[in-house]
CSV table of C-alpha atoms in Angstrom, one decimal:
chain,number,residue,atom,x,y,z
A,1,MET,CA,-18.7,24.2,5.6
A,2,ARG,CA,-22.1,23.4,7.0
A,3,LYS,CA,-21.3,19.8,7.6
A,4,SER,CA,-18.1,20.6,9.5
A,5,ILE,CA,-20.0,23.2,11.6
A,6,LYS,CA,-22.7,20.7,12.3
A,7,ARG,CA,-20.1,18.1,13.4
A,8,LEU,CA,-18.5,20.6,15.8
A,9,ILE,CA,-21.9,21.5,17.3
A,10,LYS,CA,-22.6,17.8,18.0
A,11,SER,CA,-19.1,17.0,19.2
A,12,PRO,CA,-19.1,16.0,23.0
A,13,VAL,CA,-15.5,17.3,23.4
A,14,PRO,CA,-13.7,20.5,22.6
A,15,TYR,CA,-11.7,20.7,19.4
A,16,ALA,CA,-8.3,21.4,21.0
A,17,VAL,CA,-6.4,21.7,24.3
A,18,PHE,CA,-7.0,25.1,25.9
A,19,THR,CA,-5.0,26.1,29.0
A,20,TRP,CA,-4.1,29.1,31.1
A,21,ARG,CA,-0.5,28.3,30.3
A,22,TYR,CA,-0.9,29.7,26.8
A,23,LEU,CA,-1.0,33.2,28.4
A,24,LEU,CA,2.4,32.8,30.1
A,25,PRO,CA,5.8,33.2,28.5
A,26,LYS,CA,8.6,30.6,28.5
A,27,GLN,CA,6.4,27.5,28.4
A,28,SER,CA,7.6,24.1,27.4
A,29,LEU,CA,7.8,23.2,23.7
A,30,SER,CA,5.0,20.7,24.3
A,31,VAL,CA,2.7,23.5,25.5
A,32,ASN,CA,3.7,25.7,22.6
A,33,LEU,CA,2.8,22.9,20.1
A,34,HIS,CA,-0.6,22.4,21.6
A,35,LYS,CA,-1.1,26.2,21.5
A,36,ARG,CA,-0.1,26.1,17.8
A,37,VAL,CA,-2.9,23.6,17.1
A,38,PHE,CA,-5.4,25.6,19.2
A,39,LEU,CA,-4.7,28.8,17.3
A,40,ASN,CA,-4.4,27.4,13.8
A,41,ALA,CA,-7.4,25.0,13.7
A,42,PHE,CA,-10.0,25.6,11.0
A,43,PRO,CA,-7.6,27.5,8.6
A,44,ASN,CA,-10.4,27.8,5.9
A,45,TYR,CA,-12.5,30.0,8.3
A,46,ASN,CA,-11.9,33.6,9.0
A,47,ARG,CA,-11.0,34.6,12.5
A,48,ILE,CA,-14.5,35.7,13.4
A,49,ILE,CA,-15.8,32.2,12.6
A,50,TRP,CA,-12.9,30.7,14.5
A,51,CYS,CA,-13.7,32.8,17.6
A,52,LEU,CA,-17.3,31.8,17.5
A,53,ILE,CA,-16.4,28.1,17.2
A,54,ALA,CA,-14.0,28.4,20.1
A,55,PHE,CA,-16.5,30.3,22.3
A,56,TYR,CA,-19.2,27.7,21.6
A,57,SER,CA,-17.0,24.7,22.0
A,58,PHE,CA,-15.3,25.7,25.3
A,59,THR,CA,-18.4,27.3,26.8
A,60,PHE,CA,-20.3,24.1,26.5
A,61,TRP,CA,-17.3,22.2,27.9
A,62,PHE,CA,-16.8,24.4,31.0
A,63,PHE,CA,-20.5,24.7,31.9
A,64,PHE,CA,-22.0,21.4,30.8
A,65,ARG,CA,-20.2,18.6,29.0
A,66,GLY,CA,-17.0,18.6,31.0
A,67,TRP,CA,-18.9,18.1,34.3
A,68,ILE,CA,-21.0,15.3,33.0
A,69,GLN,CA,-18.0,13.4,31.6
A,70,LEU,CA,-15.9,14.0,34.7
A,71,TRP,CA,-18.5,12.6,37.0
A,72,GLY,CA,-19.2,9.6,34.8
A,73,VAL,CA,-15.6,8.6,34.4
A,74,TRP,CA,-14.6,9.2,38.0
A,75,LYS,CA,-17.6,7.1,39.2
A,76,LYS,CA,-16.6,4.3,36.9
A,77,PHE,CA,-12.9,4.0,37.4
A,78,SER,CA,-11.9,5.8,40.7
A,79,SER,CA,-12.6,2.9,43.1
A,80,VAL,CA,-10.8,0.4,40.8
A,81,LEU,CA,-7.7,2.6,40.5
A,82,GLU,CA,-7.7,3.2,44.3
A,83,LYS,CA,-7.7,-0.5,44.8
A,84,GLU,CA,-5.0,-1.3,42.3
A,85,GLU,CA,-2.7,1.8,42.5
A,86,LYS,CA,-3.5,3.1,46.0
A,87,ILE,CA,-4.4,6.5,44.6
A,88,SER,CA,-7.3,7.9,46.7
A,89,CYS,CA,-10.6,8.8,45.0
A,90,SER,CA,-10.2,12.4,46.3
A,91,LYS,CA,-6.7,12.7,44.7
A,92,GLN,CA,-8.2,11.4,41.4
A,93,LEU,CA,-11.0,13.9,41.6
A,94,SER,CA,-8.6,16.7,42.1
A,95,ASP,CA,-6.4,15.6,39.1
A,96,LEU,CA,-9.5,15.2,36.9
A,97,LEU,CA,-10.7,18.7,37.7
A,98,LYS,CA,-7.3,20.0,36.6
A,99,LEU,CA,-7.3,17.9,33.4
A,100,VAL,CA,-10.9,18.7,32.4
A,101,PHE,CA,-11.0,22.4,33.2
A,102,LEU,CA,-7.4,23.6,33.3
A,103,GLN,CA,-6.4,21.7,30.2
A,104,THR,CA,-9.8,21.0,28.5
A,105,THR,CA,-9.0,17.4,28.0
A,106,PRO,CA,-11.6,14.5,28.2
A,107,PRO,CA,-11.3,12.8,31.6
A,108,TRP,CA,-10.9,9.3,30.3
A,109,PHE,CA,-7.4,10.1,29.2
A,110,TYR,CA,-6.4,10.3,32.9
A,111,TYR,CA,-6.9,6.5,33.0
A,112,ARG,CA,-6.1,5.5,29.4
A,113,TYR,CA,-2.7,7.3,29.4
A,114,SER,CA,-2.1,6.6,33.1
A,115,LEU,CA,-1.7,10.4,33.7
A,116,TYR,CA,-1.7,9.8,37.4
A,117,ARG,CA,1.9,8.7,37.0
A,118,TYR,CA,3.0,12.1,35.7
A,119,SER,CA,3.0,15.7,37.0
A,120,SER,CA,0.4,17.9,35.4
A,121,ILE,CA,2.9,19.8,33.3
A,122,GLU,CA,4.0,16.4,31.8
A,123,TRP,CA,0.4,15.8,30.6
A,124,PHE,CA,1.2,18.2,27.8
A,125,ASP,CA,3.8,15.7,26.5
A,126,PHE,CA,0.9,13.6,25.2
A,127,ILE,CA,-1.2,14.1,22.1
A,128,TYR,CA,-5.0,13.7,22.6
A,129,THR,CA,-7.5,12.3,20.1
A,130,HIS,CA,-9.9,15.3,20.6
A,131,GLU,CA,-7.3,17.4,18.9
A,132,LEU,CA,-7.6,15.4,15.8
A,133,PRO,CA,-7.9,16.1,12.8
A,134,ASN,CA,-6.8,19.6,13.6
A,135,TRP,CA,-3.5,18.3,15.0
A,136,HIS,CA,-2.6,16.6,11.7
A,137,GLN,CA,-3.8,19.5,9.6
A,138,VAL,CA,-1.6,22.0,11.5
A,139,MET,CA,1.4,19.6,11.3
A,140,SER,CA,1.0,19.5,7.5
A,141,PRO,CA,-0.3,22.9,6.5
A,142,ASN,CA,0.9,22.6,2.9
A,143,LEU,CA,-0.7,19.3,2.0
A,144,SER,CA,-1.3,19.1,-1.7
A,145,SER,CA,-4.4,18.0,-3.4
A,146,VAL,CA,-2.4,15.2,-5.1
A,147,THR,CA,-1.3,13.8,-1.8
A,148,ARG,CA,-4.9,14.0,-0.4
A,149,GLU,CA,-6.2,12.2,-3.4
A,150,LEU,CA,-3.6,9.4,-3.4
A,151,LEU,CA,-4.0,8.7,0.3
A,152,SER,CA,-7.8,8.7,0.1
A,153,ASP,CA,-8.2,6.7,-3.1
A,154,LYS,CA,-6.9,3.2,-2.4
A,155,SER,CA,-6.7,2.2,-6.0
A,156,ALA,CA,-4.7,5.2,-7.1
A,157,PHE,CA,-2.5,4.8,-4.0
A,158,ALA,CA,-1.7,1.2,-5.0
A,159,ARG,CA,-0.8,2.1,-8.6
A,160,HIS,CA,1.5,5.0,-7.4
A,161,MET,CA,3.2,2.7,-4.9
A,162,GLN,CA,3.8,0.0,-7.5
A,163,LYS,CA,5.6,2.6,-9.6
A,164,GLN,CA,7.9,3.2,-6.6
A,165,GLY,CA,8.7,-0.5,-6.6
A,166,LEU,CA,6.7,-1.3,-3.4
A,167,SER,CA,4.7,-4.5,-2.9
A,168,VAL,CA,1.0,-3.7,-2.7
A,169,ILE,CA,-2.3,-5.6,-2.9
A,170,ASP,CA,-3.6,-6.3,-6.4
A,171,GLY,CA,-7.2,-5.3,-7.1
A,172,HIS,CA,-9.6,-3.5,-9.3
A,173,VAL,CA,-12.3,-0.9,-8.8
A,174,VAL,CA,-16.0,-1.4,-9.5
A,175,TYR,CA,-17.7,2.0,-9.5
A,176,LYS,CA,-20.9,3.2,-7.9
A,177,ARG,CA,-24.1,2.1,-9.7
A,178,ASP,CA,-22.2,-0.2,-12.0
A,179,ILE,CA,-23.3,-3.8,-12.1
A,180,PHE,CA,-21.4,-6.7,-10.6
A,181,LYS,CA,-20.7,-9.5,-13.0
A,182,LYS,CA,-20.3,-13.1,-12.0
A,183,GLU,CA,-16.7,-13.0,-13.1
A,184,ASP,CA,-16.1,-10.1,-10.8
A,185,LEU,CA,-17.1,-12.1,-7.8
A,186,PHE,CA,-16.7,-15.8,-8.4
A,187,GLN,CA,-13.1,-16.2,-9.5
A,188,GLY,CA,-12.2,-19.5,-7.8
A,189,ARG,CA,-10.4,-17.6,-5.0
A,190,SER,CA,-11.2,-15.7,-1.8
A,191,LEU,CA,-11.8,-12.0,-2.2
A,192,PHE,CA,-12.0,-8.9,0.0
A,193,PHE,CA,-14.3,-6.0,-0.6
A,194,LYS,CA,-13.8,-2.5,0.8
A,195,PRO,CA,-15.0,1.0,0.0
A,196,LEU,CA,-12.6,2.8,-2.4
A,197,CYS,CA,-12.4,5.8,0.0
A,198,GLY,CA,-13.4,4.2,3.2
A,199,SER,CA,-11.6,3.9,6.6
A,200,GLN,CA,-11.4,1.8,9.7
A,201,ASN,CA,-12.7,-1.4,8.0
A,202,ILE,CA,-16.2,-0.1,7.9
A,203,ASN,CA,-18.4,-1.8,5.3
A,204,THR,CA,-15.7,-4.3,4.4
A,205,TYR,CA,-16.6,-7.9,3.6
A,206,SER,CA,-14.7,-11.2,2.9
A,207,LEU,CA,-15.9,-13.7,0.3
A,208,GLU,CA,-14.3,-17.0,1.1
A,209,CYS,CA,-13.9,-19.6,-1.6
A,210,ASP,CA,-13.5,-23.4,-1.4
A,211,ALA,CA,-12.1,-24.0,-4.9
A,212,LYS,CA,-12.2,-27.8,-4.5
A,213,ILE,CA,-16.0,-27.8,-4.4
A,214,ASP,CA,-16.5,-24.4,-6.1
A,215,SER,CA,-18.5,-23.0,-3.1
A,216,TYR,CA,-18.5,-19.4,-1.7
A,217,ILE,CA,-19.4,-17.9,1.7
A,218,LEU,CA,-19.9,-14.2,2.2
A,219,ASN,CA,-19.4,-13.2,5.8
A,220,VAL,CA,-21.9,-10.5,6.5
A,221,SER,CA,-22.0,-10.4,10.3
A,222,GLU,CA,-21.3,-12.6,13.3
A,223,ASP,CA,-24.6,-14.4,12.9
A,224,LYS,CA,-25.2,-14.0,9.1
A,225,VAL,CA,-23.5,-15.7,6.2
A,226,LEU,CA,-24.6,-15.9,2.6
A,227,THR,CA,-23.9,-19.0,0.5
A,228,SER,CA,-26.1,-18.7,-2.5
A,229,GLN,CA,-24.4,-17.0,-5.4
A,230,GLN,CA,-27.5,-15.0,-6.2
A,231,GLU,CA,-27.9,-13.8,-2.6
A,232,ILE,CA,-24.2,-12.8,-2.6
A,233,MET,CA,-24.5,-10.8,-5.8
A,234,SER,CA,-27.7,-9.1,-4.6
A,235,PHE,CA,-26.1,-8.1,-1.3
A,236,LEU,CA,-22.9,-6.7,-2.9
A,237,GLN,CA,-24.9,-4.9,-5.6
A,238,GLU,CA,-26.8,-3.1,-2.9
A,239,LEU,CA,-23.5,-1.9,-1.4
A,240,LEU,CA,-22.2,-0.9,-4.8
A,241,ASN,CA,-25.3,1.3,-5.4
A,242,GLN,CA,-24.1,3.5,-2.5
A,243,GLN,CA,-20.3,3.8,-3.1
A,244,ASP,CA,-17.4,2.7,-5.2
A,245,TYR,CA,-15.8,-0.6,-4.1
A,246,LEU,CA,-12.3,-2.1,-4.4
A,247,ILE,CA,-12.0,-5.8,-4.9
A,248,GLN,CA,-8.8,-7.5,-3.7
A,249,PRO,CA,-7.5,-11.0,-3.0
A,250,LEU,CA,-8.2,-12.0,0.6
A,251,LEU,CA,-4.9,-11.9,2.3
A,252,GLN,CA,-3.6,-14.6,4.7
A,253,ASN,CA,-1.3,-14.1,7.6
A,254,HIS,CA,2.3,-15.1,7.6
A,255,LYS,CA,2.6,-18.5,9.5
A,256,GLU,CA,4.7,-16.8,12.3
A,257,LEU,CA,1.9,-14.3,12.9
A,258,GLN,CA,-1.1,-16.5,12.7
A,259,GLY,CA,-0.3,-18.2,15.9
A,260,LEU,CA,-0.8,-14.8,17.7
A,261,SER,CA,-4.5,-14.7,17.0
A,262,GLU,CA,-7.5,-16.9,17.7
A,263,SER,CA,-9.2,-15.4,14.6
A,264,ASP,CA,-8.0,-16.0,11.0
A,265,ALA,CA,-8.7,-12.3,10.2
A,266,LEU,CA,-5.7,-10.4,8.9
A,267,ILE,CA,-3.2,-9.1,11.4
A,268,THR,CA,-1.8,-5.7,10.5
A,269,ILE,CA,1.0,-3.4,11.5
A,270,ARG,CA,0.2,0.3,12.0
A,271,LEU,CA,3.5,2.2,11.6
A,272,ILE,CA,3.9,5.9,12.0
A,273,SER,CA,6.5,7.8,9.9
A,274,ILE,CA,7.3,11.5,10.0
A,275,TRP,CA,9.1,13.7,7.4
A,276,ALA,CA,12.4,14.7,9.1
A,277,GLY,CA,13.5,17.5,6.8
A,278,THR,CA,15.0,15.6,3.9
A,279,THR,CA,13.8,12.1,4.4
A,280,ALA,CA,11.3,10.0,6.4
A,281,GLN,CA,11.8,8.4,9.8
A,282,ALA,CA,9.8,5.6,11.5
A,283,ILE,CA,8.9,6.6,15.0
A,284,SER,CA,6.3,4.3,16.4
A,285,ALA,CA,4.4,1.1,15.6
A,286,VAL,CA,1.7,-1.2,17.0
A,287,VAL,CA,0.5,-4.7,15.9
A,288,GLU,CA,-3.2,-4.9,15.6
A,289,ILE,CA,-4.6,-8.4,16.3
A,290,PRO,CA,-8.3,-8.8,15.4
A,291,ILE,CA,-10.5,-10.1,18.2
A,292,ASP,CA,-13.0,-11.4,15.7
A,293,ARG,CA,-13.8,-10.9,12.0
A,294,PHE,CA,-16.9,-8.8,12.3
A,295,ASN,CA,-16.8,-6.1,15.0
A,296,ASN,CA,-13.7,-4.2,13.9
A,297,ARG,CA,-12.2,-4.8,17.4
A,298,PHE,CA,-8.6,-5.7,17.9
A,299,TYR,CA,-5.8,-5.7,20.5
A,300,GLN,CA,-3.1,-3.2,19.9
A,301,LEU,CA,0.4,-3.9,21.3
A,302,PRO,CA,3.4,-1.7,21.0
A,303,ILE,CA,6.4,-2.8,18.9
A,304,GLU,CA,10.0,-1.9,19.8
A,305,MET,CA,11.2,0.1,16.8
A,306,LYS,CA,14.8,-1.1,16.7
A,307,THR,CA,14.2,-4.8,17.0
A,308,GLY,CA,10.6,-5.4,15.9
A,309,ILE,CA,9.8,-7.2,19.2
A,310,ILE,CA,6.3,-6.9,20.5
A,311,GLN,CA,6.3,-5.2,23.9
A,312,PRO,CA,4.1,-6.0,27.0
A,313,LEU,CA,0.7,-4.4,27.0
A,314,GLU,CA,0.5,-1.6,29.6
A,315,LYS,CA,-2.1,-2.6,32.2
A,316,THR,CA,-4.5,0.2,33.1
A,317,VAL,CA,-8.0,0.2,34.5
A,318,PHE,CA,-9.2,1.7,31.3
A,319,SER,CA,-7.7,-0.8,28.8
A,320,VAL,CA,-8.4,-4.5,29.1
A,321,SER,CA,-9.6,-7.2,31.5
A,322,ASN,CA,-7.1,-9.3,33.5
A,323,GLU,CA,-7.9,-12.2,31.3
A,324,VAL,CA,-7.2,-10.4,28.1
A,325,HIS,CA,-4.1,-8.7,29.6
A,326,SER,CA,-2.7,-12.2,30.5
A,327,LYS,CA,-3.3,-13.4,27.0
A,328,MET,CA,-1.6,-10.3,25.5
A,329,GLN,CA,1.4,-10.7,27.9
A,330,HIS,CA,1.9,-14.2,26.3
A,331,ILE,CA,2.2,-12.5,22.9
A,332,SER,CA,4.8,-10.0,24.1
A,333,GLY,CA,8.4,-10.9,23.2
A,334,HIS,CA,7.4,-12.2,19.8
A,335,GLN,CA,9.7,-11.0,17.0
A,336,ILE,CA,7.8,-9.5,14.0
A,337,ALA,CA,8.9,-11.3,10.8
A,338,HIS,CA,10.5,-9.1,8.1
A,339,TRP,CA,10.7,-6.1,10.5
A,340,SER,CA,13.5,-4.2,8.6
A,341,LYS,CA,11.5,-4.7,5.4
A,342,ILE,CA,8.4,-3.2,7.1
A,343,VAL,CA,10.2,-0.1,8.3
A,344,ASN,CA,12.0,0.4,4.9
A,345,THR,CA,8.7,0.0,3.0
A,346,ALA,CA,7.0,2.7,5.1
A,347,ILE,CA,10.0,5.1,4.8
A,348,LYS,CA,10.2,4.6,1.0
A,349,ALA,CA,6.4,5.1,0.7
A,350,HIS,CA,6.6,8.4,2.7
A,351,LYS,CA,9.3,9.7,0.3
A,352,SER,CA,6.6,10.1,-2.3
A,353,PHE,CA,4.8,12.5,0.1
A,354,PRO,CA,7.3,15.1,1.4
A,355,ASP,CA,4.4,17.6,1.9
A,356,ILE,CA,2.8,15.6,4.7
A,357,PHE,CA,4.5,15.6,8.1
A,358,SER,CA,3.2,12.2,9.5
A,359,VAL,CA,1.5,9.2,8.0
A,360,GLY,CA,0.0,6.1,9.6
A,361,TRP,CA,0.9,3.2,7.4
A,362,ASP,CA,-1.0,-0.1,7.4
A,363,LEU,CA,1.0,-3.1,6.4
A,364,ALA,CA,0.4,-6.8,6.4
A,365,ILE,CA,2.9,-9.8,6.5
A,366,THR,CA,1.7,-12.5,4.2
A,367,PRO,CA,3.2,-15.8,3.1
A,368,GLU,CA,4.4,-13.9,0.1
A,369,GLY,CA,6.1,-11.2,2.2
A,370,VAL,CA,5.3,-7.6,3.3
A,371,LYS,CA,2.3,-5.9,1.7
A,372,LEU,CA,1.7,-2.2,1.9
A,373,ILE,CA,-2.1,-1.7,2.4
A,374,GLU,CA,-2.6,2.1,2.7
A,375,GLY,CA,-1.5,5.3,4.2
A,376,ASN,CA,-3.7,7.4,6.6
A,377,ILE,CA,-3.5,11.2,7.0
A,378,ASN,CA,-5.7,11.4,10.1
A,379,TRP,CA,-4.3,8.5,12.0
A,380,GLY,CA,-5.2,7.7,15.6
A,381,VAL,CA,-2.7,8.6,18.3
A,382,ALA,CA,-3.9,6.8,21.4
A,383,ALA,CA,-2.6,3.3,20.8
A,384,HIS,CA,0.9,4.7,20.4
A,385,GLN,CA,0.9,6.4,23.8
A,386,THR,CA,-0.6,3.9,26.3
A,387,SER,CA,2.8,3.1,27.8
A,388,LYS,CA,4.5,6.5,27.5
A,389,PRO,CA,4.3,9.8,25.7
A,390,SER,CA,6.2,8.4,22.7
A,391,LEU,CA,5.1,10.8,19.9
A,392,MET,CA,5.6,14.4,21.2
A,393,LYS,CA,9.4,14.3,21.2
A,394,SER,CA,9.7,13.6,17.5
A,395,HIS,CA,7.0,16.1,16.7
A,396,ILE,CA,8.9,18.8,18.6
A,397,LEU,CA,12.2,17.8,17.0
A,398,TYR,CA,11.1,17.8,13.4
A,399,THR,CA,8.4,20.5,13.3
A,400,GLN,CA,10.1,23.7,12.6
A,401,PHE,CA,8.5,26.6,14.4
A,402,ASP,CA,9.7,29.6,16.4
A,403,THR,CA,8.1,29.8,19.8
A,404,ASN,CA,8.7,33.5,19.9
A,405,LYS,CA,6.5,34.1,16.9
A,406,SER,CA,2.8,34.0,16.4
A,407,HIS,CA,1.3,31.2,14.3
A,408,VAL,CA,-2.0,32.8,13.7
A,409,LYS,CA,-2.5,33.4,10.0
């Protein structure tokens, strides 16, 4: 409890969308869904604690943080948008005041989601990252401990998916404060090391092997590689002293995908599925193309769900440079190999977790076919909405709630 309270105090943004529209009857289903998240955040705290959190979070936003962020974002992007979209700086400022203080939403979403193309009531058709993880928790209020464990423990998840007949990545766990053995590391093949319960590719490393000459290279950072087996063992042992690690084969991209990237790092698909009453349904997907191997940065382009064709990247002043945008436009129109298999794999995987409303699945397409990497409970929403508000409709359709009733427990 102390850690979560401390995180909330340090957070530069409020924990939910709060608007005057919550006080009025007959609001849109989108408004009501945001209201549901606002009222049901922090379910493990009593209502007094909830009120104190809300008072602190929104007071700081209205009187301090909101103004600072609004000014910084407007100063950075307003002149660029005025030049490119012919929207005056004063119009942008007026819209930002509405977004920041009448909807308590960070101002950068005005540019990232191109909200200037929509009316202010349509802004509620988007899901915002500052609502996470409360948004996902409210959507899945009955999440079991078994589901939490399987989706956080990558090794347990892989074993469970194998039992369902799904293709996953082989691997084994080396536990914290154990000792790496030579045979764990130098197997005559390239390996990938990642924390057993980590996320976002943080503290992950690739050990590349040239079997012809029995040599190994551990890529530590952009300007640091280790080639001595003793140095490699010492570095990885230091990591293992801090947390459990999963060792897996280093995956290669399918030949039809590799041409999309200048890096040889693994290209992945992030596919979102939701539980639609009795089965799962795939609703959105993006392809994540690494910019480089070390900085955990990648391009994210939307994929058309029916065909598996990569869609053009929406150009905004917030997103990418003209050079990068041109490069990404060249990628659009590419057909993702094994697309129906990718969708069916995610749907079948979700059938093992009917207690969770939505899952962000990471999948890879290798020379051996589709591989399911992991499922994410608190998946990021922004990449799926840069072109349009593509998530809210399915959330409204498949979340069962009566807008005439209170959802405060």
